[in-house]
Amino acid sequence: MCGIIGYIGDRDVSEVVIEGLTRLEYRGYDSAGVAILNDNGIDIRKRPGKLNILKADLKKNPIKGHIGLGHTRWATHGIPNEQNAHPHTDCKKNIVLVHNGIIENYQMLKDGLTKRGHAFRSQTDTEVIAHLIEENYKGNLEEAVRISVKELKGAYAIAVLHKDEPDKIVAARCESPLIVGIGQSEYFVASDIPAILKYTNKVIFINNYEIVSIDKKGVRVIDYSNQPIKKKAVCVDWDITQAEKGGYDHFMLKEIHEQPDLISNILNTRVRGNRIHFDELRIKDTILKKIDKIFIVACGTAYHAGLNGKYMIEWLAQVPTLVDTSSEFRYRNPIVGKNTLVVVISQSGETADTLAALRESKKKGAKVLGVVNVLGSSISREADGVIYTHAGPEIAVASTKAYTAQLAILYLFSLYLAGLREKRTPYKIAGYLKELKKAPGHIKKMLEQYGDAKKSDLKHKARIFNREYHKRLKDYYQRDSEGRKRAPNCCFLFLGRNVNYPSALEGALKLKEISYISAEGYPAGEMKHGPIALIDENPWTICIVPESSLHEKMISNIMEIKSRGGIVVAIATEGDEEIRKVGVDYIIDIPRIEQTLTPFLVAIPLQLLAYFVAREFGEDIDQPRNLAKSVTVE
Ligand code: AGP
């Protein structure tokens, strides 16, 4: 996810663009750049790293002008360096362009353009667009953009300038967001509203397959067949911070809501026909065929995704798979050989323990594959191979969208291995992919049902818990004179079986890390080996009991809890009549899906329950105490 901005008007464009990029930095922050059109032509300045570096550079060597573009990058193709930073240009540097999104067919387009004599300067997918426009430019920038974007596949929001049309910016949108800001004889294009709020709150929202041209006289919108489109401007009443969160109260809630599009995007870019592509993998199929053992190593939420990966890989690809936390793996002298594949999972790509586990594995001669979100991070550079999750920046400390993105990548990798090692037929793999493609729609449906911060039923449940929790503590301290032996159990137990045992661990972690309430995840079969001693009328037990071959076993666990007075919240498949007969206290329905894919859906109510409980307790949800987004120390 990146941030783009364009401006035309009478202000100092450098100031406007930097202000806009500052407000868009939450969308990506591994490099930034500006392009300004003035009497000397197009002046481009770009720097790797945070926006501050570019800001300081422009302060020292300012660029004057009143029309320009800006970009803050979240790298998807090409590591974060100056060469790959946006803006990008055509061969002759007459055209300059910024882009947010992923061009899926960039390689095929790049090959064709190279054959026709175009010279590329970067490894990005974006630069292809600038050369396409160059090829189609016949004196009309809007027309050149219109012809060019029709060749693109994937997601894009672009803004383009041409040296020979110094009073115009042309922009286009497919899937990635794009808005137009309308000021007093000044106009803006941007990825998101925060970028322009300082100057105007009058906005036009651009839809997919629309092209907008702005100049000092105004705004013109056409569709891809050159038909003019009438657009109505709206006035937004968000303040800046709200706008950076897309109108959500917290980044965590915003990121929870990004999951349907994110998983669709992973499937659209990774699955073409029924073939799975990991273009950046770098580990040859011949090596993957010889692997006789897999270790999955990670921390926290990534570790829980890895536990799910074990079930997926062993079930689909039938390779023995062990899972370890990085901090344990790195010190226990693991049995790793040249035919071992170590998969390290890390959203940040910088977690110290996971990086150490990677280095330990390489020292022992294993091949290491990184499943990482941040391009150019240490793990992505030091691993033998990498698969990016492309989840965009995850700002909230509590990981949500990165988790489901990791699940998606691990599931696709398991299918890839299964096909490569002929453990599953192409027909079966196509069937699994068809089922996986249902996940985004199901998640979207659950977010509509439970995700609204104003009217979600989960918020209501969290309020009940909050009231019960404080009533018990008050009762306890009032009755302290009776010399009670122990404080009441005010904790949450999360129970699941098979692929939803990791879901139980993840649900417990989400709750405890943002609400500071004691919460434990267990494999449900373990209850009778100790944890059931915790059950009395106090603790809430979240039972993950979707339709599956172990449904009856979960029902028995629920009955054991209910018979001891425990309170049970069941996460069950919609229409499950049996669960309604065993007297659970609350039911959270999830749509029906193939049982190995239920963790994708179960994650949503678990994330939202943690969010609403923490909200009821008034905690700092995006930046919980004692935690950091990336633990780069031991
Ligand atoms: C999860 O919500 C936490 N933020 C934490 O457990 C996190 O998953 C862990 O620190 C691993 O981080 P990484 O994925 O960046 O390596």
XYZ file of C-alpha atoms and ligand atoms in Angstrom:
650
model
C 0.000 0.000 0.000
C 1.563 3.398 -0.923
C 0.466 7.005 -0.788
C 0.259 9.263 -3.846
C -0.507 12.962 -4.157
C -0.661 15.506 -7.004
C -1.223 19.269 -6.835
C -1.889 22.110 -9.259
C -2.502 25.681 -8.069
C -0.728 28.796 -6.807
C 0.860 27.462 -3.632
C 4.451 26.263 -3.257
C 3.850 22.719 -4.499
C 6.757 21.317 -2.470
C 5.087 22.323 0.780
C 1.691 20.944 -0.306
C 3.150 17.621 -1.447
C 5.259 17.113 1.673
C 2.276 17.969 3.916
C 0.214 15.428 1.977
C 2.863 12.717 2.182
C 3.177 13.311 5.916
C -0.526 12.521 6.233
C -0.144 9.454 4.026
C 2.952 8.008 5.695
C 0.787 5.452 7.541
C 0.292 3.882 4.085
C 3.959 3.165 3.577
C 7.260 4.536 4.723
C 10.243 2.818 3.143
C 11.053 5.568 0.613
C 9.575 8.844 -0.670
C 9.901 11.160 -3.640
C 8.566 14.253 -5.378
C 8.505 15.493 -8.976
C 7.947 19.210 -9.668
C 7.328 20.766 -13.064
C 8.763 24.293 -13.494
C 10.516 26.388 -16.132
C 13.540 24.067 -15.947
C 11.398 21.041 -16.814
C 10.643 18.142 -14.424
C 12.769 18.191 -11.259
C 12.747 14.836 -9.390
C 13.990 14.250 -5.824
C 13.647 10.863 -4.126
C 15.217 9.257 -1.056
C 15.070 5.797 0.548
C 13.920 5.681 4.164
C 11.402 7.740 6.058
C 9.843 10.909 4.693
C 11.921 13.059 7.067
C 15.016 12.321 4.985
C 13.388 13.727 1.855
C 11.962 16.649 3.838
C 15.429 17.626 5.107
C 16.867 17.345 1.617
C 14.187 19.626 0.141
C 14.709 22.114 2.973
C 18.402 22.278 2.115
C 17.869 22.314 -1.672
C 14.306 23.495 -2.333
C 12.547 22.989 -5.649
C 10.228 25.791 -6.765
C 7.014 25.239 -8.687
C 3.213 25.075 -8.601
C 2.484 21.663 -10.110
C 3.869 18.373 -8.918
C 3.504 14.823 -7.648
C 4.581 13.024 -4.492
C 4.818 9.420 -3.302
C 5.486 7.517 -0.091
C 6.272 3.869 -0.779
C 5.347 0.482 0.629
C 7.583 -1.696 -1.542
C 6.046 -4.643 -3.348
C 8.517 -5.079 -6.225
C 12.133 -3.961 -5.908
C 13.833 -3.296 -2.605
C 13.445 0.127 -0.982
C 16.287 2.191 -2.487
C 16.533 5.474 -4.410
C 16.365 3.749 -7.794
C 13.083 2.002 -6.920
C 11.555 4.977 -5.103
C 8.781 6.791 -6.947
C 8.228 8.933 -9.021
C 9.252 6.982 -12.119
C 9.807 8.288 -15.658
C 9.829 7.217 -19.282
C 13.043 6.878 -21.339
C 13.359 10.598 -22.095
C 12.115 11.834 -18.696
C 9.269 13.754 -20.345
C 6.734 11.787 -18.333
C 6.715 11.331 -14.571
C 4.372 9.063 -12.620
C 3.484 7.875 -9.103
C 1.570 4.660 -8.420
C -0.149 2.844 -5.560
C -0.934 -0.824 -6.189
C 0.486 -3.948 -7.848
C 0.635 -4.513 -11.627
C 0.223 -8.282 -12.001
C 1.218 -8.447 -15.716
C 4.153 -6.064 -15.407
C 6.764 -8.644 -16.428
C 5.047 -9.450 -19.728
C 4.583 -5.718 -20.484
C 8.190 -4.977 -19.491
C 9.520 -7.710 -21.777
C 7.571 -6.263 -24.712
C 8.645 -2.691 -24.019
C 12.284 -3.758 -23.657
C 12.076 -5.567 -26.992
C 10.775 -2.315 -28.521
C 13.821 -0.453 -27.203
C 12.705 0.952 -23.862
C 15.420 1.179 -21.202
C 14.384 0.571 -17.580
C 16.052 2.128 -14.542
C 14.306 0.258 -11.692
C 13.071 -3.216 -10.689
C 9.569 -1.913 -9.983
C 6.323 -2.896 -11.658
C 5.379 0.830 -11.702
C 8.002 1.991 -14.202
C 6.318 -0.096 -16.878
C 3.340 2.281 -16.833
C 5.504 5.351 -17.567
C 6.996 3.623 -20.637
C 3.576 2.467 -21.829
C 2.309 6.065 -21.688
C 5.449 7.202 -23.523
C 4.690 4.700 -26.275
C 1.058 5.842 -26.555
C 1.696 9.583 -26.245
C 0.713 11.511 -29.367
C 0.428 14.979 -27.843
C -2.542 14.264 -25.528
C -1.648 12.976 -22.028
C -5.190 12.053 -21.043
C -5.586 9.969 -24.220
C -2.190 8.312 -23.739
C -3.140 7.352 -20.168
C -6.528 6.065 -21.303
C -4.987 3.777 -23.926
C -2.213 2.586 -21.606
C -4.239 1.682 -18.515
C -6.360 -0.680 -20.589
C -3.288 -2.919 -20.919
C -2.745 -3.106 -17.155
C -3.881 -6.015 -14.961
C -3.898 -5.638 -11.180
C -4.490 -2.757 -8.795
C -3.418 0.826 -9.446
C -4.029 4.450 -8.628
C -1.674 6.553 -10.750
C -0.990 10.265 -11.212
C 0.952 11.425 -14.270
C 2.617 14.620 -15.505
C 4.034 15.418 -18.971
C 6.695 18.090 -19.561
C 4.847 19.337 -22.679
C 1.521 19.789 -20.808
C 2.754 21.829 -17.822
C -0.685 22.737 -16.526
C -2.253 19.271 -16.247
C -2.210 16.183 -14.051
C -3.929 13.015 -15.242
C -4.870 10.238 -12.807
C -6.572 6.850 -13.113
C -7.921 4.238 -10.729
C -8.467 0.494 -10.603
C -8.960 -1.048 -7.113
C -6.475 1.275 -5.301
C -8.189 4.340 -3.785
C -8.105 7.751 -5.492
C -9.749 11.037 -4.575
C -9.798 14.572 -6.031
C -9.632 17.600 -3.717
C -11.263 20.849 -4.857
C -9.895 24.146 -3.501
C -10.144 27.769 -4.618
C -8.658 27.479 -8.175
C -6.394 24.732 -6.936
C -6.860 20.969 -7.311
C -5.450 17.848 -5.726
C -5.380 14.111 -6.452
C -4.487 11.750 -3.605
C -4.772 8.209 -2.251
C -6.723 9.300 0.776
C -8.497 12.263 2.359
C -5.925 13.095 5.094
C -3.473 14.235 2.394
C -5.552 17.292 1.471
C -7.586 18.074 4.600
C -5.304 20.995 5.509
C -6.358 22.778 2.294
C -9.881 21.575 1.515
C -12.567 19.171 2.669
C -14.363 19.217 -0.699
C -13.747 15.857 -2.308
C -14.686 13.820 -5.381
C -14.326 10.027 -5.044
C -12.972 8.365 -8.201
C -14.298 4.906 -9.013
C -12.653 1.965 -10.737
C -11.934 2.449 -14.458
C -12.242 6.218 -14.304
C -9.645 8.745 -15.497
C -9.478 12.255 -14.060
C -7.680 15.267 -15.527
C -7.081 18.310 -13.348
C -5.845 21.744 -14.440
C -6.333 25.236 -13.091
C -9.690 25.451 -14.800
C -11.134 22.419 -13.050
C -11.734 18.667 -13.108
C -12.746 16.371 -15.974
C -13.609 12.702 -15.482
C -13.982 10.115 -18.268
C -14.337 6.367 -18.373
C -12.052 3.998 -20.257
C -14.119 4.365 -23.442
C -13.630 8.132 -23.290
C -17.203 8.897 -22.152
C -17.434 11.917 -19.801
C -18.707 11.140 -16.301
C -20.517 13.643 -14.078
C -19.200 13.556 -10.501
C -20.642 15.223 -7.422
C -18.269 16.748 -4.826
C -18.906 15.984 -1.145
C -17.705 17.781 2.005
C -16.051 15.456 4.538
C -16.142 16.368 8.209
C -13.300 14.133 9.458
C -10.468 15.539 11.508
C -6.972 14.554 10.412
C -6.363 11.711 12.862
C -9.742 10.187 12.125
C -9.013 10.453 8.421
C -5.673 8.646 8.732
C -7.674 5.809 10.272
C -10.100 5.921 7.374
C -12.872 7.039 9.709
C -12.303 4.110 12.108
C -11.623 4.905 15.784
C -8.453 2.783 15.828
C -5.914 1.478 13.329
C -6.619 -2.012 14.682
C -10.290 -1.808 13.641
C -9.303 -0.353 10.254
C -6.826 -3.181 9.675
C -9.386 -5.805 10.716
C -11.675 -4.391 8.036
C -8.923 -4.512 5.396
C -8.768 -8.308 5.502
C -11.346 -9.200 2.797
C -9.632 -7.023 0.153
C -6.208 -8.118 1.324
C -6.951 -11.837 0.933
C -8.648 -11.199 -2.442
C -5.518 -9.329 -3.527
C -3.248 -12.195 -2.445
C -5.384 -14.677 -4.391
C -5.597 -12.400 -7.463
C -1.841 -11.855 -7.593
C -0.731 -15.364 -6.548
C -3.245 -17.561 -8.401
C -3.458 -17.323 -12.196
C -5.810 -19.901 -13.715
C -5.326 -22.667 -11.194
C -1.586 -22.233 -11.000
C 0.050 -20.730 -7.905
C 2.896 -18.239 -8.450
C 5.579 -17.110 -6.019
C 7.628 -14.967 -8.432
C 10.014 -13.806 -5.699
C 10.523 -17.285 -4.137
C 14.193 -17.772 -5.288
C 14.244 -21.397 -4.012
C 14.168 -23.795 -6.988
C 11.449 -26.439 -7.336
C 14.164 -29.113 -7.566
C 15.266 -28.142 -4.027
C 11.691 -28.083 -2.686
C 11.129 -31.577 -4.104
C 14.063 -32.947 -2.080
C 13.001 -31.426 1.256
C 12.415 -34.183 3.843
C 11.521 -32.022 6.866
C 10.163 -28.531 7.437
C 10.597 -26.335 10.496
C 8.298 -23.341 10.886
C 9.790 -20.758 13.242
C 8.265 -17.470 14.435
C 7.088 -15.415 17.419
C 3.685 -14.401 18.779
C 0.929 -14.178 16.213
C 3.278 -15.290 13.440
C 3.967 -18.413 15.492
C 0.240 -19.130 15.683
C 0.010 -18.779 11.899
C 2.933 -21.183 11.696
C 1.111 -23.735 13.845
C -1.688 -23.599 11.280
C 0.893 -23.968 8.542
C 1.909 -27.313 10.073
C -1.611 -28.707 9.695
C -1.840 -27.400 6.124
C 1.572 -28.665 4.947
C 1.274 -32.105 6.556
C -2.295 -32.575 5.300
C -1.772 -31.310 1.766
C 1.931 -31.847 0.953
C 2.648 -34.655 3.458
C 6.034 -33.256 4.545
C 6.852 -33.755 8.256
C 6.590 -30.289 9.796
C 7.721 -29.039 13.196
C 6.848 -25.669 14.662
C 8.902 -23.730 17.201
C 8.990 -20.300 18.732
C 12.104 -18.498 17.478
C 13.468 -17.912 20.975
C 13.355 -21.673 21.713
C 14.545 -22.827 18.288
C 17.670 -20.663 18.255
C 19.068 -22.091 21.487
C 18.125 -25.757 21.383
C 20.556 -26.916 18.715
C 17.772 -28.177 16.395
C 18.366 -31.118 14.094
C 18.602 -29.292 10.780
C 20.259 -30.637 7.654
C 20.723 -29.768 3.985
C 17.315 -31.260 3.105
C 15.538 -29.280 5.817
C 13.480 -26.236 4.862
C 13.161 -23.666 7.641
C 10.216 -21.310 7.108
C 10.570 -18.146 9.198
C 7.421 -16.005 9.461
C 7.591 -12.355 10.421
C 5.347 -9.372 9.666
C 8.120 -6.844 10.378
C 10.974 -8.967 9.052
C 13.087 -7.580 11.902
C 12.201 -9.678 14.995
C 15.535 -10.420 16.652
C 14.770 -13.996 17.741
C 13.426 -14.934 14.310
C 16.408 -13.364 12.549
C 18.712 -15.319 14.862
C 16.817 -18.540 14.079
C 17.285 -17.809 10.365
C 21.043 -17.368 10.806
C 21.319 -20.499 12.970
C 19.482 -22.519 10.296
C 21.706 -21.264 7.491
C 24.807 -22.062 9.556
C 23.493 -25.630 9.816
C 23.085 -25.866 6.048
C 19.283 -25.618 5.787
C 17.440 -23.649 3.128
C 15.500 -20.749 4.714
C 12.260 -19.324 3.334
C 10.981 -16.034 4.778
C 7.243 -15.288 4.839
C 7.475 -11.532 5.393
C 5.374 -8.404 5.042
C 8.032 -5.677 4.887
C 10.060 -5.690 1.659
C 13.756 -5.022 2.113
C 13.592 -6.055 5.797
C 16.537 -7.986 7.260
C 14.767 -11.354 7.113
C 13.668 -10.817 3.494
C 17.278 -10.025 2.536
C 19.021 -12.781 4.491
C 16.646 -15.672 3.715
C 17.449 -17.931 0.751
C 13.913 -17.334 -0.531
C 11.038 -15.045 0.336
C 7.262 -14.869 -0.087
C 5.765 -11.469 0.652
C 2.354 -11.224 2.276
C 1.668 -7.771 0.709
C -0.565 -6.862 3.664
C 0.475 -3.208 3.559
C 1.714 -1.404 6.670
C 0.249 -2.834 9.877
C 0.242 0.096 12.310
C -1.607 -1.362 15.311
C 0.696 -3.340 17.607
C -1.858 -6.158 17.742
C -1.421 -8.083 14.512
C -4.645 -8.861 12.639
C -4.442 -8.522 8.830
C -0.844 -9.784 8.801
C -2.063 -12.962 10.535
C -4.735 -13.836 7.965
C -2.317 -12.867 5.178
C 0.207 -15.320 6.644
C -2.494 -18.007 6.778
C -3.297 -17.361 3.110
C 0.347 -17.548 2.006
C 0.957 -20.736 4.053
C -2.142 -22.363 2.573
C -1.073 -21.441 -0.983
C 2.478 -22.627 -0.277
C 1.107 -25.958 1.037
C -0.902 -26.377 -2.172
C 2.162 -25.384 -4.247
C 4.251 -28.057 -2.488
C 1.441 -30.615 -2.775
C 1.327 -30.068 -6.544
C 5.091 -30.087 -6.942
C 5.478 -33.328 -4.993
C 2.405 -34.844 -6.666
C 0.574 -35.391 -3.381
C -2.564 -33.717 -4.735
C -3.874 -33.727 -8.322
C -4.360 -30.423 -10.213
C -8.085 -31.153 -10.044
C -8.043 -31.419 -6.225
C -5.852 -28.311 -5.938
C -8.321 -26.400 -8.112
C -11.067 -27.478 -5.719
C -9.184 -26.248 -2.663
C -8.466 -22.920 -4.397
C -12.147 -22.553 -5.263
C -13.040 -23.026 -1.587
C -10.286 -20.607 -0.465
C -11.698 -17.938 -2.797
C -14.884 -17.954 -0.690
C -12.984 -16.682 2.366
C -12.900 -12.925 1.474
C -16.666 -12.811 0.885
C -17.374 -14.691 4.114
C -15.061 -12.371 6.073
C -16.777 -9.347 4.536
C -20.167 -10.738 5.588
C -18.972 -11.244 9.200
C -17.532 -7.728 9.323
C -20.892 -6.362 8.202
C -22.536 -8.463 10.928
C -20.090 -7.877 13.816
C -17.637 -5.165 12.782
C -19.567 -1.925 13.220
C -18.172 -0.149 16.288
C -21.544 1.441 16.942
C -23.917 -1.506 16.734
C -21.928 -4.753 16.842
C -23.422 -7.551 18.926
C -19.841 -8.364 20.008
C -19.644 -4.897 21.542
C -22.783 -5.771 23.505
C -21.161 -9.045 24.689
C -17.998 -7.179 25.670
C -20.096 -4.735 27.697
C -21.749 -7.636 29.541
C -18.336 -9.123 30.286
C -17.029 -5.788 31.526
C -20.011 -5.410 33.889
C -19.727 -9.021 35.174
C -15.958 -8.695 35.567
C -16.156 -5.633 37.786
C -19.171 -6.970 39.726
C -17.203 -10.089 40.685
C -14.180 -8.092 41.756
C -16.427 -5.825 43.865
C -18.216 -8.836 45.409
C -14.881 -10.436 46.179
C -13.469 -7.421 47.984
C -16.752 -6.869 49.821
C -16.782 -10.503 50.960
C -13.065 -10.447 51.724
C -13.885 -10.575 55.431
C -15.077 -14.154 54.916
C -11.387 -14.939 54.316
C -11.917 -16.300 50.863
C -9.025 -18.440 49.782
C -8.552 -16.946 46.368
C -9.441 -14.084 44.019
C -12.250 -14.932 41.578
C -11.219 -16.344 38.207
C -11.775 -13.431 35.880
C -10.053 -14.914 32.930
C -10.930 -16.065 29.436
C -10.223 -19.598 28.243
C -10.042 -20.192 24.503
C -10.531 -23.770 23.350
C -10.158 -25.257 19.882
C -9.146 -28.510 18.208
C -6.948 -29.360 15.190
C -6.568 -26.265 12.939
C -8.460 -24.202 15.508
C -6.127 -24.953 18.366
C -3.812 -22.221 16.936
C -6.924 -20.048 16.592
C -7.521 -20.500 20.329
C -3.954 -19.428 21.096
C -4.297 -16.411 18.789
C -7.634 -15.395 20.325
C -6.104 -15.494 23.796
C -3.086 -13.464 22.698
C -5.222 -10.791 21.014
C -7.331 -10.367 24.155
C -4.509 -10.302 26.685
C -2.215 -7.975 24.711
C -4.756 -5.157 24.319
C -7.102 -5.550 27.331
C -4.514 -6.891 29.851
C -7.029 -9.544 30.987
C -5.698 -13.009 31.759
C -6.494 -15.323 28.856
C -5.264 -18.793 27.972
C -5.599 -20.811 24.786
C -5.690 -24.610 25.017
C -6.294 -27.590 22.782
C -9.801 -28.526 23.961
C -8.749 -32.125 24.586
C -6.366 -30.838 27.262
C -9.159 -29.444 29.475
C -9.474 -32.595 31.567
C -5.723 -32.645 32.202
C -5.803 -29.610 34.498
C -7.379 -26.431 33.081
C -10.908 -27.626 33.896
C -10.043 -26.941 37.546
C -10.377 -23.268 36.636
C -14.024 -23.677 35.688
C -16.569 -22.255 38.084
C -19.278 -19.653 37.499
C -16.575 -17.104 36.732
C -14.408 -17.569 33.666
C -15.699 -17.133 30.152
C -14.738 -19.948 27.822
C -14.654 -19.230 24.112
C -15.223 -22.557 22.362
C -14.304 -22.674 18.684
C -16.692 -25.311 17.369
C -17.235 -24.996 13.603
C -18.673 -27.833 11.553
C -15.845 -30.388 11.374
C -14.944 -34.005 12.013
C -14.273 -33.039 15.662
C -17.544 -31.161 16.211
C -18.908 -33.844 18.565
C -15.717 -33.796 20.640
C -16.091 -30.033 21.083
C -19.737 -30.472 22.094
C -18.615 -32.857 24.875
C -16.061 -30.278 26.094
C -18.808 -27.637 26.156
C -21.057 -29.897 28.207
C -18.220 -30.568 30.686
C -17.875 -26.791 31.140
C -21.587 -26.072 31.372
C -22.036 -28.845 33.977
C -19.575 -26.951 36.208
C -21.348 -23.640 35.826
C -18.933 -22.077 33.319
C -20.045 -19.428 30.829
C -19.545 -20.535 27.200
C -19.315 -18.366 24.082
C -19.450 -20.679 21.051
C -18.041 -19.700 17.650
C -20.063 -22.053 15.447
C -21.082 -22.559 11.830
C -24.321 -20.734 11.036
C -27.327 -23.053 11.212
C -25.682 -25.429 13.703
C -28.766 -26.658 15.584
C -26.860 -28.983 17.923
C -24.862 -26.167 19.506
C -28.119 -24.429 20.373
C -29.307 -27.510 22.287
C -26.345 -27.727 24.694
C -27.191 -24.457 26.458
C -24.223 -22.283 25.516
C -24.577 -18.716 26.767
C -23.732 -16.915 23.517
C -23.302 -18.032 19.921
C -21.227 -16.225 17.276
C -22.098 -17.592 13.839
C -19.530 -17.955 11.061
C -20.358 -18.911 7.442
C -19.867 -22.499 6.268
C -16.442 -23.295 4.694
C -14.181 -26.320 4.238
C -12.949 -27.197 7.759
C -9.207 -26.515 7.172
C -10.142 -22.962 6.150
C -12.200 -22.162 9.265
C -9.230 -20.375 10.948
C -9.570 -17.608 8.320
C -13.130 -16.964 9.475
C -12.732 -17.692 13.186
C -10.007 -15.024 13.358
C -12.563 -12.258 12.738
C -14.810 -12.663 15.819
C -11.712 -13.385 17.934
C -10.069 -10.135 16.780
C -13.278 -8.132 17.232
C -14.040 -9.622 20.668
C -10.568 -8.599 21.876
C -11.046 -5.168 20.314
C -14.455 -4.506 21.916
C -13.406 -5.812 25.367
C -10.316 -3.575 25.327
C -12.492 -0.683 24.149
C -14.928 -1.285 27.031
C -11.987 -1.242 29.417
C -10.766 2.021 27.896
C -7.318 0.683 27.026
C -4.877 2.142 24.469
C -5.793 -0.321 21.728
C -3.286 0.669 19.018
C -0.332 1.045 21.387
C -0.825 -1.312 24.353
C 1.463 -0.918 27.376
C 4.881 -2.671 27.446
C 4.625 -3.743 23.776
C 6.317 -2.680 20.526
C 5.295 -3.368 16.961
C 8.571 -5.035 16.195
C 10.745 -6.659 18.887
C 14.206 -6.062 17.480
C 15.949 -6.986 20.749
C 16.182 -10.360 22.549
C 0.915 -9.943 17.859
O -0.305 -9.233 17.931
C 2.049 -9.193 18.498
N 2.175 -7.883 17.982
C 3.359 -9.985 18.474
O 3.121 -11.229 19.070
C 3.963 -10.228 17.079
O 3.171 -11.125 16.354
C 5.355 -10.836 17.265
O 6.165 -9.903 17.959
C 6.033 -11.202 15.944
O 6.268 -10.052 15.188
P 6.751 -10.255 13.668
O 5.647 -10.949 12.957
O 6.981 -8.850 13.167
O 8.001 -11.067 13.677
